[in-house]
Coordinates of C-alpha atoms in Angstrom, one line a residue:
X1 CA -72.1 117.8 53.6
X2 CA -72.5 115.7 50.3
X3 CA -74.6 118.5 48.8
X4 CA -71.8 121.0 49.6
X5 CA -69.2 118.7 47.9
X6 CA -71.3 118.3 44.8
X7 CA -71.9 122.0 44.5
X8 CA -68.1 122.6 44.8
X9 CA -67.4 120.0 42.1
X10 CA -70.0 121.6 39.8
X11 CA -68.4 125.0 40.4
X12 CA -65.0 123.6 39.4
X13 CA -66.2 122.0 36.1
X14 CA -68.6 124.7 35.2
X15 CA -66.0 126.8 33.3
X16 CA -65.0 123.7 31.3
X17 CA -68.7 122.9 30.4
X18 CA -69.2 126.5 29.4
X19 CA -66.1 126.2 27.2
X20 CA -67.5 123.1 25.5
X21 CA -70.9 124.7 25.0
X22 CA -69.4 127.7 23.3
X23 CA -67.4 125.5 20.9
X24 CA -70.4 123.4 19.9
X25 CA -69.5 123.9 16.2
X26 CA -66.0 122.7 16.7
X27 CA -67.4 119.5 18.2
X28 CA -69.6 118.9 15.2
X29 CA -66.7 119.6 12.8
X30 CA -64.6 117.2 14.8
X31 CA -67.2 114.4 14.5
X32 CA -67.8 115.0 10.8
X33 CA -64.2 115.6 9.7
X34 CA -62.3 113.3 12.0
X35 CA -64.3 110.6 13.8
X36 CA -66.6 109.5 11.0
X37 CA -63.8 109.3 8.4
X38 CA -61.6 107.4 10.9
X39 CA -64.4 104.8 11.6
X40 CA -65.1 104.5 7.8
X41 CA -61.4 104.0 7.2
X42 CA -61.3 101.3 9.8
X43 CA -64.2 99.5 8.3
X44 CA -62.8 99.7 4.7
X45 CA -59.4 98.6 5.9
X46 CA -60.8 95.7 7.9
X47 CA -62.8 94.4 4.9
X48 CA -60.0 94.8 2.4
X49 CA -57.5 93.2 4.8
X50 CA -59.8 90.2 5.3
X51 CA -60.3 89.8 1.6
X52 CA -56.5 90.1 0.9
X53 CA -55.8 87.6 3.7
X54 CA -58.3 85.1 2.3
X55 CA -56.8 85.4 -1.2
X56 CA -53.3 85.0 0.1
X57 CA -54.1 81.9 2.2
X58 CA -56.1 80.2 -0.5
X59 CA -53.3 80.8 -3.0
X60 CA -50.9 79.3 -0.5
X61 CA -53.1 76.2 -0.1
X62 CA -53.3 75.9 -3.9
X63 CA -49.5 76.0 -4.1
X64 CA -49.3 73.3 -1.5
X65 CA -51.9 71.2 -3.4
X66 CA -49.8 71.6 -6.6
X67 CA -46.9 70.0 -4.6
X68 CA -49.3 67.2 -3.5
X69 CA -50.3 66.6 -7.1
X70 CA -46.7 66.4 -8.2
X71 CA -45.9 63.9 -5.5
X72 CA -48.9 61.7 -6.2
X73 CA -48.3 61.8 -9.9
X74 CA -44.7 60.7 -9.3
X75 CA -45.8 57.8 -7.1
X76 CA -48.4 56.7 -9.7
X77 CA -45.8 57.0 -12.5
X78 CA -43.6 54.6 -10.6
X79 CA -46.4 52.0 -10.5
X80 CA -47.0 52.6 -14.2
X81 CA -43.3 52.0 -15.0
X82 CA -43.5 48.6 -13.2
X83 CA -46.5 47.7 -15.2
X84 CA -44.7 48.7 -18.4
X85 CA -41.7 46.6 -17.4
X86 CA -43.9 43.4 -17.5
X87 CA -46.0 44.6 -20.4
X88 CA -42.9 45.2 -22.6
X89 CA -41.5 41.7 -21.8
X90 CA -42.3 39.3 -24.8
X91 CA -41.8 36.3 -22.6
X92 CA -44.5 37.6 -20.3
X93 CA -47.0 37.8 -23.2
X94 CA -46.0 34.3 -24.4
X95 CA -46.5 32.7 -20.9
X96 CA -49.8 34.5 -20.4
X97 CA -51.1 33.8 -23.9
X98 CA -50.3 30.0 -23.8
X99 CA -53.5 28.1 -23.8
X100 CA -54.4 25.5 -21.1
X101 CA -54.2 22.7 -23.7
X102 CA -50.6 23.4 -24.7
X103 CA -48.0 21.1 -23.0
X104 CA -50.2 19.8 -20.3
X105 CA -49.7 20.1 -16.5
X106 CA -45.8 20.2 -16.5
X107 CA -45.8 23.2 -18.9
X108 CA -48.4 25.1 -16.8
X109 CA -46.5 24.5 -13.6
X110 CA -43.3 25.8 -15.3
X111 CA -45.3 28.8 -16.7
X112 CA -46.5 29.6 -13.2
X113 CA -43.0 29.4 -11.8
X114 CA -41.6 31.8 -14.5
X115 CA -44.5 34.3 -14.1
X116 CA -44.2 34.3 -10.3
X117 CA -40.5 35.0 -10.7
X118 CA -41.3 38.0 -13.0
X119 CA -43.9 39.6 -10.7
X120 CA -42.7 38.9 -7.2
X121 CA -39.9 41.4 -7.4
X122 CA -42.3 44.2 -8.0
X123 CA -44.0 43.7 -4.7
X124 CA -40.8 44.6 -2.8
X125 CA -41.6 48.3 -3.1
X126 CA -43.7 50.8 -1.2
X127 CA -45.9 51.6 -4.1
X128 CA -47.1 48.1 -4.9
X129 CA -48.8 45.9 -2.3
X130 CA -49.7 43.0 -4.6
X131 CA -49.4 42.1 -8.2
X132 CA -52.5 40.2 -9.4
X133 CA -52.7 38.4 -12.8
X134 CA -56.1 37.2 -14.0
X135 CA -55.8 34.3 -16.6
X136 CA -57.9 31.6 -18.3
X137 CA -59.7 29.7 -15.5
X138 CA -58.8 26.4 -17.2
X139 CA -55.2 26.8 -16.3
X140 CA -54.2 25.0 -13.1
X141 CA -52.6 28.0 -11.4
X142 CA -55.7 30.2 -12.0
X143 CA -56.9 28.9 -8.6
X144 CA -53.8 30.1 -6.8
X145 CA -55.8 33.1 -5.4
X146 CA -52.6 34.8 -4.2
X147 CA -51.0 36.3 -7.3
X148 CA -53.0 34.4 -10.0
X149 CA -56.8 34.4 -10.3
X150 CA -59.5 33.2 -12.7
X151 CA -60.4 35.9 -15.2
X152 CA -64.0 34.6 -15.2
X153 CA -64.5 35.9 -11.7
X154 CA -64.2 39.5 -12.8
X155 CA -65.4 39.4 -16.4
X156 CA -68.8 40.9 -15.5
X157 CA -67.4 43.7 -13.3
X158 CA -67.4 47.3 -14.4
X159 CA -63.7 47.9 -13.9
X160 CA -62.8 44.9 -16.1
X161 CA -65.0 46.2 -19.0
X162 CA -63.5 49.6 -18.7
X163 CA -60.0 48.1 -18.6
X164 CA -60.7 46.0 -21.7
X165 CA -62.0 49.1 -23.5
X166 CA -58.6 50.7 -23.0
X167 CA -57.2 48.0 -25.3
X168 CA -53.9 47.5 -23.4
X169 CA -53.5 51.1 -22.1
X170 CA -53.3 51.7 -18.4
X171 CA -56.6 52.1 -16.5
X172 CA -56.6 53.3 -12.9
X173 CA -59.3 51.5 -11.0
X174 CA -61.0 53.5 -8.2
X175 CA -60.3 52.7 -4.5
X176 CA -61.6 49.4 -3.4
X177 CA -61.2 47.4 -0.2
X178 CA -59.0 44.4 -1.0
X179 CA -58.1 41.3 1.1
X180 CA -55.2 39.0 0.5
X181 CA -54.2 35.5 1.6
X182 CA -51.3 37.0 3.6
X183 CA -53.5 39.8 5.0
X184 CA -57.1 38.7 5.7
X185 CA -58.0 42.1 7.2
X186 CA -57.1 43.8 3.9
X187 CA -56.8 47.5 3.0
X188 CA -58.0 50.1 0.6
X189 CA -56.0 50.0 -2.7
X190 CA -56.0 51.7 -6.1
X191 CA -55.2 49.3 -9.0
X192 CA -53.2 50.0 -12.1
X193 CA -54.9 47.6 -14.6
X194 CA -54.4 46.7 -18.3
X195 CA -55.3 43.8 -20.5
X196 CA -52.8 41.3 -22.0
X197 CA -53.6 40.4 -25.5
X198 CA -53.0 36.9 -27.0
X199 CA -49.8 37.1 -29.0
X200 CA -51.3 34.6 -31.5
X201 CA -54.6 36.6 -31.9
X202 CA -54.6 40.2 -30.8
X203 CA -58.4 40.3 -30.9
X204 CA -58.4 37.9 -27.9
X205 CA -57.7 38.9 -24.3
X206 CA -55.3 36.4 -22.6
X207 CA -55.3 38.0 -19.2
X208 CA -55.5 41.1 -17.0
X209 CA -52.6 42.6 -15.1
X210 CA -53.4 44.6 -11.9
X211 CA -50.9 46.3 -9.6
X212 CA -52.4 47.2 -6.3
X213 CA -51.2 50.6 -4.8
X214 CA -52.1 51.2 -1.1
X215 CA -54.5 54.1 -0.7
X216 CA -52.4 55.2 2.3
X217 CA -49.7 56.4 -0.1
X218 CA -52.1 59.1 -1.3
X219 CA -53.5 59.9 2.1
X220 CA -49.9 60.3 3.6
X221 CA -49.1 62.9 0.9
X222 CA -52.4 64.6 1.6
X223 CA -51.5 64.8 5.3
X224 CA -48.4 66.9 4.5
X225 CA -50.6 69.7 3.1
X226 CA -53.4 69.5 5.8
X227 CA -54.6 72.9 7.0
X228 CA -56.6 73.4 10.2
X229 CA -60.3 73.2 9.5
X230 CA -59.8 72.0 5.9
X231 CA -61.4 69.0 4.2
X232 CA -58.8 67.6 1.8
X233 CA -59.3 64.5 -0.4
X234 CA -58.9 63.0 -3.8
X235 CA -62.1 62.3 -5.9
X236 CA -62.6 60.6 -9.3
X237 CA -64.3 62.1 -12.3
X238 CA -67.8 61.3 -10.9
X239 CA -67.1 63.0 -7.6
X240 CA -66.5 59.8 -5.6
X241 CA -64.0 60.1 -2.8
X242 CA -61.1 57.7 -3.4
X243 CA -58.6 58.9 -0.8
X244 CA -59.1 60.7 2.5
X245 CA -57.5 60.9 5.9
X246 CA -60.8 59.7 7.3
X247 CA -61.2 56.3 5.8
X248 CA -65.0 56.3 6.4
X249 CA -65.2 59.1 3.8
X250 CA -63.8 56.8 1.1
X251 CA -66.6 55.8 -1.4
X252 CA -68.8 58.8 -0.5
X253 CA -69.8 61.4 -3.1
X254 CA -69.0 65.1 -2.8
X255 CA -71.8 67.7 -3.1
X256 CA -73.1 69.0 -6.4
X257 CA -71.8 72.5 -5.7
X258 CA -68.3 71.2 -5.3
X259 CA -68.5 69.1 -8.5
X260 CA -69.6 72.1 -10.4
X261 CA -66.8 74.2 -8.9
X262 CA -64.0 71.8 -9.7
X263 CA -65.4 71.3 -13.3
X264 CA -64.6 74.9 -14.3
X265 CA -60.9 74.2 -14.9
X266 CA -57.8 72.1 -14.3
X267 CA -57.0 74.0 -11.1
X268 CA -58.2 77.1 -9.2
X269 CA -59.9 78.7 -6.2
X270 CA -63.7 78.8 -6.3
X271 CA -66.0 80.6 -3.7
X272 CA -69.1 78.8 -2.5
X273 CA -70.9 81.9 -1.4
X274 CA -74.1 80.1 -0.4
X275 CA -72.1 77.9 2.0
X276 CA -69.6 80.5 3.1
X277 CA -66.6 78.4 2.0
X278 CA -63.9 78.1 -0.6
X279 CA -63.0 75.1 -2.8
X280 CA -59.3 74.8 -3.9
X281 CA -58.7 72.1 -6.5
X282 CA -56.0 70.6 -8.8
X283 CA -56.3 67.9 -11.5
X284 CA -54.0 64.8 -11.6
X285 CA -53.3 64.7 -15.3
X286 CA -52.6 61.0 -15.6
X287 CA -56.1 60.1 -14.3
X288 CA -58.2 63.2 -14.4
X289 CA -58.9 62.8 -10.7
X290 CA -59.2 66.0 -8.6
X291 CA -57.3 66.9 -5.4
X292 CA -59.9 69.0 -3.6
X293 CA -59.9 71.1 -0.5
X294 CA -62.9 72.7 1.1
X295 CA -62.5 75.2 3.8
X296 CA -64.9 77.5 5.6
X297 CA -64.4 81.3 5.8
X298 CA -64.2 81.0 9.6
X299 CA -61.5 78.3 9.5
X300 CA -59.6 80.2 6.9
X301 CA -59.3 83.2 9.2
X302 CA -59.0 81.4 12.5
X303 CA -55.9 79.6 11.3
X304 CA -54.0 83.0 11.2
X305 CA -54.2 84.2 14.8
X306 CA -51.0 86.2 14.4
X307 CA -52.4 88.2 11.4
X308 CA -55.5 88.9 13.4
X309 CA -53.4 90.1 16.3
X310 CA -51.6 92.4 13.9
X311 CA -54.9 93.8 12.7
X312 CA -56.0 94.3 16.3
X313 CA -52.8 96.2 16.9
X314 CA -53.6 98.4 14.0
X315 CA -57.0 99.1 15.3
X316 CA -55.4 99.9 18.7
X317 CA -53.1 102.4 16.9
X318 CA -56.1 104.0 15.2
X319 CA -57.9 104.2 18.5
X320 CA -54.9 105.9 20.2
X321 CA -54.7 108.2 17.2
X322 CA -58.3 109.2 17.8
X323 CA -57.7 109.8 21.5
X324 CA -54.7 111.9 20.6
X325 CA -56.8 113.9 18.2
X326 CA -59.4 114.4 20.9
X327 CA -56.8 115.6 23.3
X328 CA -55.3 117.9 20.7
X329 CA -58.8 119.3 20.1
X330 CA -59.4 120.0 23.8
X331 CA -56.0 121.6 24.2
X332 CA -56.4 123.5 21.0
X333 CA -59.9 124.7 22.2
X334 CA -58.4 125.9 25.5
X335 CA -55.5 127.7 23.7
X336 CA -57.9 129.1 21.2
X337 CA -60.1 130.5 24.0
X338 CA -57.0 132.1 25.5
X339 CA -56.0 133.5 22.1
X340 CA -59.4 134.9 21.4
X341 CA -59.4 136.5 24.8
X342 CA -56.0 138.1 24.1
X343 CA -57.2 139.2 20.6
X344 CA -60.2 140.9 22.2
X345 CA -57.9 142.6 24.7
X346 CA -55.8 143.8 21.8
X347 CA -58.9 145.0 19.9
X348 CA -60.1 146.9 23.0
X349 CA -56.7 148.5 23.5
X350 CA -56.6 149.5 19.8
X351 CA -60.0 151.1 20.0
X352 CA -59.1 152.8 23.3
X353 CA -55.5 153.8 23.0
X354 CA -54.4 153.1 19.4
X355 CA -51.7 150.9 17.9
X356 CA -48.8 153.0 19.2
X357 CA -49.6 152.3 22.8
X358 CA -49.8 148.5 22.6
X359 CA -47.6 146.4 24.8
X360 CA -44.9 144.7 22.8
X361 CA -45.1 141.5 24.7
X362 CA -48.8 141.3 24.2
X363 CA -48.3 141.3 20.4
X364 CA -45.9 138.3 20.5
X365 CA -47.1 135.0 18.9
X366 CA -48.4 132.3 21.2
X367 CA -45.4 130.1 21.4
X368 CA -47.0 127.0 23.1
X369 CA -49.6 126.8 20.4
X370 CA -47.1 126.6 17.6
X371 CA -45.1 124.1 19.6
X372 CA -48.1 121.9 20.1
X373 CA -48.8 121.9 16.3
X374 CA -45.2 120.8 15.7
X375 CA -45.5 118.0 18.2
X376 CA -48.8 116.7 16.8
X377 CA -47.2 116.7 13.3
X378 CA -44.4 114.6 14.6
X379 CA -46.8 112.3 16.4
X380 CA -48.8 111.7 13.2
X381 CA -45.7 110.9 11.2
X382 CA -44.6 108.4 14.0
X383 CA -48.0 106.7 13.9
X384 CA -47.9 106.5 10.1
X385 CA -44.4 104.9 10.3
X386 CA -45.6 102.4 12.9
X387 CA -48.6 101.4 10.6
X388 CA -46.2 100.9 7.6
X389 CA -43.9 98.7 9.7
X390 CA -46.8 96.7 11.0
X391 CA -48.0 96.0 7.5
X392 CA -44.6 95.0 6.3
X393 CA -44.1 92.7 9.3
X394 CA -47.4 91.0 8.5
X395 CA -46.3 90.4 4.9
X396 CA -43.0 88.9 6.0
X397 CA -44.7 86.7 8.5
X398 CA -47.2 85.3 6.0
X399 CA -44.3 84.7 3.5
X400 CA -42.5 82.6 6.1
X401 CA -45.6 80.6 6.8
X402 CA -46.0 79.8 3.1
X403 CA -42.4 78.7 2.8
X404 CA -42.9 76.4 5.9
X405 CA -46.0 74.9 4.3
X406 CA -44.1 74.1 1.0
X407 CA -41.1 72.8 2.9
X408 CA -43.3 70.0 4.5
X409 CA -43.6 68.4 1.1
X410 CA -40.1 68.8 -0.4
X411 CA -38.3 66.2 1.7
X412 CA -40.5 63.5 0.1
X413 CA -38.7 64.0 -3.2
X414 CA -35.4 63.1 -1.6
X415 CA -36.2 59.5 -0.7
X416 CA -38.5 59.2 -3.7
X417 CA -35.5 59.9 -5.9
X418 CA -33.5 57.3 -3.9
X419 CA -36.4 54.9 -4.5
X420 CA -36.1 55.5 -8.3
X421 CA -32.3 54.7 -8.2
X422 CA -33.1 51.6 -6.3
X423 CA -35.5 50.4 -9.0
X424 CA -32.9 51.2 -11.7
X425 CA -30.4 49.1 -9.8
X426 CA -33.0 46.2 -9.6
X427 CA -33.5 46.3 -13.3
X428 CA -29.8 46.0 -13.9
X429 CA -29.4 43.2 -11.3
X430 CA -27.1 45.3 -9.1
X431 CA -28.4 43.7 -5.9
X432 CA -25.7 45.2 -3.6
X433 CA -26.4 48.7 -4.9
X434 CA -30.1 48.2 -4.6
X435 CA -29.8 46.9 -1.0
X436 CA -27.6 49.9 0.0
X437 CA -29.7 52.5 -1.8
X438 CA -32.8 51.0 -0.3
X439 CA -31.3 51.1 3.2
X440 CA -30.3 54.8 2.6
X441 CA -33.8 55.7 1.5
X442 CA -35.2 54.0 4.6
X443 CA -32.6 55.9 6.7
X444 CA -33.7 59.2 5.2
X445 CA -37.4 58.4 5.5
X446 CA -37.0 57.5 9.2
X447 CA -34.7 60.4 10.0
X448 CA -37.1 62.9 8.4
X449 CA -40.1 61.4 10.3
X450 CA -42.4 64.3 9.2
X451 CA -40.3 66.8 11.1
X452 CA -40.9 65.3 14.5
X453 CA -37.9 65.5 17.0
X454 CA -39.3 62.9 19.4
X455 CA -39.9 59.4 18.2
X456 CA -40.6 56.0 19.7
X457 CA -37.8 53.5 20.6
X458 CA -39.2 51.2 17.9
X459 CA -38.7 54.0 15.2
X460 CA -35.2 54.7 16.6
X461 CA -34.3 51.0 16.3
X462 CA -35.6 50.9 12.7
X463 CA -33.3 53.9 12.0
X464 CA -30.4 52.1 13.7
X465 CA -31.1 48.9 11.6
X466 CA -30.9 51.0 8.4
X467 CA -27.7 52.6 9.5
X468 CA -26.1 49.2 10.3
X469 CA -27.2 47.8 7.0
X470 CA -25.5 50.7 5.2
X471 CA -22.3 50.2 7.2
X472 CA -22.4 46.5 6.6
X473 CA -22.4 47.2 2.9
X474 CA -19.5 49.7 3.3
X475 CA -17.4 47.5 5.6
X476 CA -17.9 44.0 4.4
X477 CA -17.4 41.3 7.1
X478 CA -16.1 43.9 9.6
X479 CA -18.9 43.2 12.1
X480 CA -22.1 41.5 12.9
X481 CA -25.0 43.1 14.9
X482 CA -27.7 41.8 17.3
X483 CA -30.7 43.7 18.7
X484 CA -32.7 42.5 21.7
X485 CA -35.0 45.1 23.2
X486 CA -37.9 44.3 25.6
X487 CA -41.3 44.8 24.0
X488 CA -42.5 47.1 26.8
X489 CA -39.8 49.6 25.9
X490 CA -40.6 49.9 22.1
X491 CA -43.5 52.4 22.5
X492 CA -41.6 54.8 24.8
X493 CA -40.4 58.2 23.6
X494 CA -36.8 59.1 22.8
X495 CA -35.1 62.0 21.0
X496 CA -34.6 61.2 17.3
X497 CA -31.0 60.1 16.3
X498 CA -29.9 59.1 19.8
X499 CA -28.7 55.6 19.0
X500 CA -27.0 56.2 15.6
X501 CA -24.1 58.4 17.0
X502 CA -23.4 55.8 19.7
X503 CA -23.4 52.9 17.1
X504 CA -21.1 55.0 14.8
X505 CA -18.7 55.5 17.7
X506 CA -18.6 51.8 18.4
X507 CA -17.9 50.9 14.8
X508 CA -15.3 53.6 13.9
X509 CA -13.5 53.9 17.2
X510 CA -14.0 50.4 18.7
X511 CA -14.3 47.6 16.2
X512 CA -12.5 49.2 13.3
X513 CA -9.3 49.5 15.3
X514 CA -9.3 45.8 16.4
X515 CA -6.5 43.5 15.1
X516 CA -9.0 40.6 14.6
X517 CA -11.0 40.9 11.4
X518 CA -14.5 40.9 12.8
X519 CA -16.5 42.4 15.8
X520 CA -19.9 42.3 17.4
X521 CA -22.3 45.2 18.1
X522 CA -25.1 44.4 20.5
X523 CA -28.1 46.6 21.2
X524 CA -30.2 45.8 24.2
X525 CA -33.0 47.6 26.0
X526 CA -35.1 47.1 29.2
X527 CA -37.4 49.0 31.5
X528 CA -36.2 50.5 34.8
X529 CA -38.0 51.7 37.9
X530 CA -38.4 55.2 36.6
X531 CA -37.9 54.9 32.8
X532 CA -35.8 52.6 30.6
X533 CA -32.2 51.9 29.5
X534 CA -30.8 51.2 26.0
X535 CA -27.3 49.8 25.8
X536 CA -24.9 49.6 22.8
X537 CA -22.0 47.2 23.4
X538 CA -19.0 46.4 21.2
X539 CA -16.1 44.0 21.6
X540 CA -13.6 46.6 20.2
X541 CA -10.4 48.0 21.5
X542 CA -12.0 49.7 24.5
X543 CA -10.5 52.7 26.3
X544 CA -9.1 53.7 29.7
X545 CA -11.2 55.2 32.5
X546 CA -9.9 58.8 31.8
X547 CA -10.9 58.6 28.1
X548 CA -14.3 57.2 29.0
X549 CA -14.8 60.0 31.5
X550 CA -13.8 62.7 29.0
X551 CA -15.7 61.5 26.1
X552 CA -19.0 62.9 27.4
X553 CA -17.6 66.3 28.2
X554 CA -18.0 69.2 25.7
X555 CA -15.1 68.8 23.3
X556 CA -12.5 71.6 23.2
X557 CA -11.4 73.2 19.9
X558 CA -9.0 70.9 18.1
X559 CA -10.1 67.7 19.8
X560 CA -11.1 64.6 18.0
X561 CA -14.5 64.8 16.2
X562 CA -15.7 61.5 17.7
X563 CA -16.5 63.1 21.0
X564 CA -19.0 65.6 19.5
X565 CA -21.6 62.9 18.7
X566 CA -21.8 61.4 22.2
X567 CA -21.7 64.8 23.9
X568 CA -24.6 66.0 21.7
X569 CA -26.6 62.9 22.5
X570 CA -26.0 63.4 26.2
X571 CA -27.2 67.0 26.0
X572 CA -30.3 66.2 24.0
X573 CA -31.3 63.3 26.3
X574 CA -30.9 65.6 29.3
X575 CA -32.9 68.4 27.7
X576 CA -35.7 65.9 26.9
X577 CA -35.8 63.9 30.2
X578 CA -34.0 66.0 32.8
X579 CA -30.6 66.1 34.4
X580 CA -31.1 62.6 35.9
X581 CA -30.9 61.1 32.4
X582 CA -28.0 60.8 30.0
X583 CA -25.2 58.5 28.9
X584 CA -23.0 56.2 31.0
X585 CA -19.8 54.7 29.5
X586 CA -18.3 51.4 30.7
X587 CA -15.0 50.4 29.1
X588 CA -11.5 49.0 29.6
X589 CA -8.6 48.6 27.2
X590 CA -9.0 45.4 25.2
X591 CA -12.3 44.6 26.8
X592 CA -14.7 46.6 24.5
X593 CA -17.1 49.3 25.4
X594 CA -20.7 49.5 26.7
X595 CA -22.6 52.8 26.4
X596 CA -25.9 53.0 28.4
X597 CA -28.6 55.5 27.4
X598 CA -30.6 56.1 30.6
X599 CA -33.9 57.9 30.2
X600 CA -36.1 58.9 33.2
X601 CA -39.8 59.4 32.4
X602 CA -42.5 61.1 34.5
X603 CA -44.8 58.8 36.3

């Protein structure tokens, strides 16, 4: 029985096999003219696409590194301006240049007090951790070891000799681990150093001024341009790493191949073919240091899964096209066989009976054959259009990724500019402006929070403090605030900007409408069985139960804008923690208002 079935199957496919055997030349032509060029095209396209993608990605990384360099140079220029502020002060030179023998102990104590007053204000900034002044060891305050040190302790060190050789110009000292009296554990710092000449004899060095800048400022900027699989760091002119996200790498030396690559220009993209990697670098003009990124070919490609998926789709389209061509060939071969058969019939009729006796219908053109050709032409045009659309979509997608990478760095310039305004206010003794601008810069820095939407309760409280400080400057003596949150709650997550709208509602709609001149805002927090609760209480005018109930509903068009903030907080809390979380309002006319933010967390 099985043999009978096999014989029947062979009889059924035998005509098709015979057809294929008769058209052996067409098969060879198909392989040579269609399949081989298609495979070759796929290989060339794949290689060129990979090269173009690598070029595009490395150029995008270089653009991001340029932004990093601009940000680092800006922060370092701020430190230099603070050093210049002291250096250009003639009283500073007089105090530092006064010898230990002049005036005795009272004069030295007064000198120390005046110098301390000059330098302590510079430490109230993010860029400067400590101002150190090295003076003659015979002066009594040289043993202070907090801001003042004996110059003899560093006279034989390399950085001192190089600073002295600069003859008063700024010299940036490479990263070193520095401990302080108020921070025994210490940190990595870069120092902006310069010598102070004796105003009585400029050939003599009266002291050395060093402003310590935390290395974390550089590494935090590097983090904004981090790319998966990329080794990004800052190295000095000798190839020594001075800033890296991995602190264990600080002080190590980069490879000779990288040093040779970055030495070829101020910036660029260099291929390390022996290592299968690329080096992207940019010089920091003020120091000559290099911002360097090394990335392997594999990491360069794996970071772009979407582009790879697009390429895979293109390969799939080509494969489908080949299948269609194969199907067209088979159909064409069948139709051709039928046509040849009919032509033979026509030839036999012509030889036998002559042209005048031919059947008119037999001489008609084969309609399905021409229709098939038309359909194949349309199909090819459709596939070509799809390929063009796929390529354009990939280009738009890559451009969007580049803009997103650059946008990670731009927000830093906002609060850096506010920081500059703050420093200008300090120099003009505008303390209130300085305090308000500083609080606003802190508010922006916390609200940006590197693009994260979920923060800790501790970060949210810091944002609330900055907002309260700004409002306190705006409405002098209108309110006082108190914050008391249990420590176990501080590390828990919360949607960013959840407290500020509630506090704003308390100030503008509660306390500001009181008849008495001053109010109280109290922020408390404690853990619950399934999460935690934050409460914002005010002793303002309060509201009736109906208003308290409506304030959390979605505002209708034309309603007061105050309700939008609490409604939005309510919605974001519920989207974050579920429908069991949200806001609860307790209030009564004349008795103030308490708004509870209740958050349920999974166990």
